Coordinates of C-alpha atoms in Angstrom, one line a residue:
V1 CA 104.0 190.7 248.6
T2 CA 103.5 189.3 245.1
L3 CA 106.4 190.0 242.7
T4 CA 106.9 189.1 239.0
R5 CA 110.0 187.1 238.2
A6 CA 111.7 190.2 236.9
E7 CA 110.8 192.2 240.0
F8 CA 112.0 189.3 242.2
N9 CA 115.3 189.1 240.4
L10 CA 115.8 192.8 240.6
L11 CA 115.0 192.9 244.4
T12 CA 117.2 189.9 245.0
S13 CA 120.2 191.5 243.2
L14 CA 119.8 194.7 245.3
A15 CA 119.3 192.8 248.6
R16 CA 122.4 190.7 248.0
A17 CA 124.5 193.9 247.9
P18 CA 123.0 196.0 250.7
N19 CA 124.3 199.6 250.9
R20 CA 126.2 199.2 247.6
V21 CA 125.2 201.1 244.5
L22 CA 124.4 198.8 241.6
S23 CA 124.4 200.3 238.1
R24 CA 121.5 200.0 235.7
D25 CA 123.6 197.8 233.4
Y26 CA 124.3 195.4 236.3
L27 CA 120.6 195.3 237.2
L28 CA 119.6 194.9 233.5
D29 CA 121.8 191.8 233.3
A30 CA 120.0 190.5 236.4
V31 CA 116.6 190.7 234.8
S32 CA 117.5 190.4 231.1
Q33 CA 116.6 186.7 230.9
D34 CA 113.0 187.8 231.7
A35 CA 112.6 190.3 228.9
D36 CA 112.7 190.0 225.2
A37 CA 114.4 193.3 224.4
P38 CA 115.5 194.9 227.7
T39 CA 116.3 198.6 227.9
D40 CA 117.4 201.0 230.6
R41 CA 113.8 202.1 230.9
L42 CA 112.9 198.6 232.0
I43 CA 114.9 199.0 235.2
D44 CA 113.2 202.3 236.0
I45 CA 109.8 200.7 235.5
L46 CA 110.7 197.6 237.7
I47 CA 112.2 199.9 240.4
S48 CA 108.9 201.9 240.4
R49 CA 106.8 198.7 240.7
V50 CA 108.9 197.2 243.5
R51 CA 108.9 200.5 245.4
K52 CA 105.1 200.6 245.2
K53 CA 105.0 197.1 246.7
I54 CA 107.6 197.4 249.5
E55 CA 108.0 201.1 250.4
P56 CA 105.8 202.7 253.1
N57 CA 105.9 205.9 251.0
P58 CA 107.0 205.1 247.4
K59 CA 107.3 208.8 246.6
K60 CA 109.9 209.2 249.3
P61 CA 111.8 205.9 249.0
E62 CA 114.0 204.7 251.9
I63 CA 114.5 201.1 251.0
I64 CA 115.5 201.3 247.4
T65 CA 117.2 204.7 246.8
T66 CA 118.4 206.3 243.6
V67 CA 122.0 207.4 243.4
V68 CA 121.8 210.0 240.6
G69 CA 124.2 209.2 237.7
C70 CA 125.2 205.9 239.3
G71 CA 122.3 203.5 239.9
Y72 CA 120.2 202.2 242.8
K73 CA 121.0 201.1 246.3
F74 CA 119.2 198.8 248.7
S75 CA 119.2 200.5 252.1
A76 CA 117.0 198.2 254.3
R77 CA 118.3 196.0 257.0
I78 CA 117.7 192.3 256.5
E79 CA 116.9 190.5 259.7

């Protein structure tokens, strides 16, 4: 799977905290060095792109899930 630096930083942040909900602000800090003027929308876009690359069915995500009002959670097992 080919990822941009921002996508990689986002996925790495999520994978380092499996089954924990990470806020958009936390994730924005993780990728902010890669963007000139980061916004909350940037996280949504990056999550969507990463899901398309790693989820079997991106419309029904199981690996990166949304926790409404809180953030995102990485739910995959790393072996």
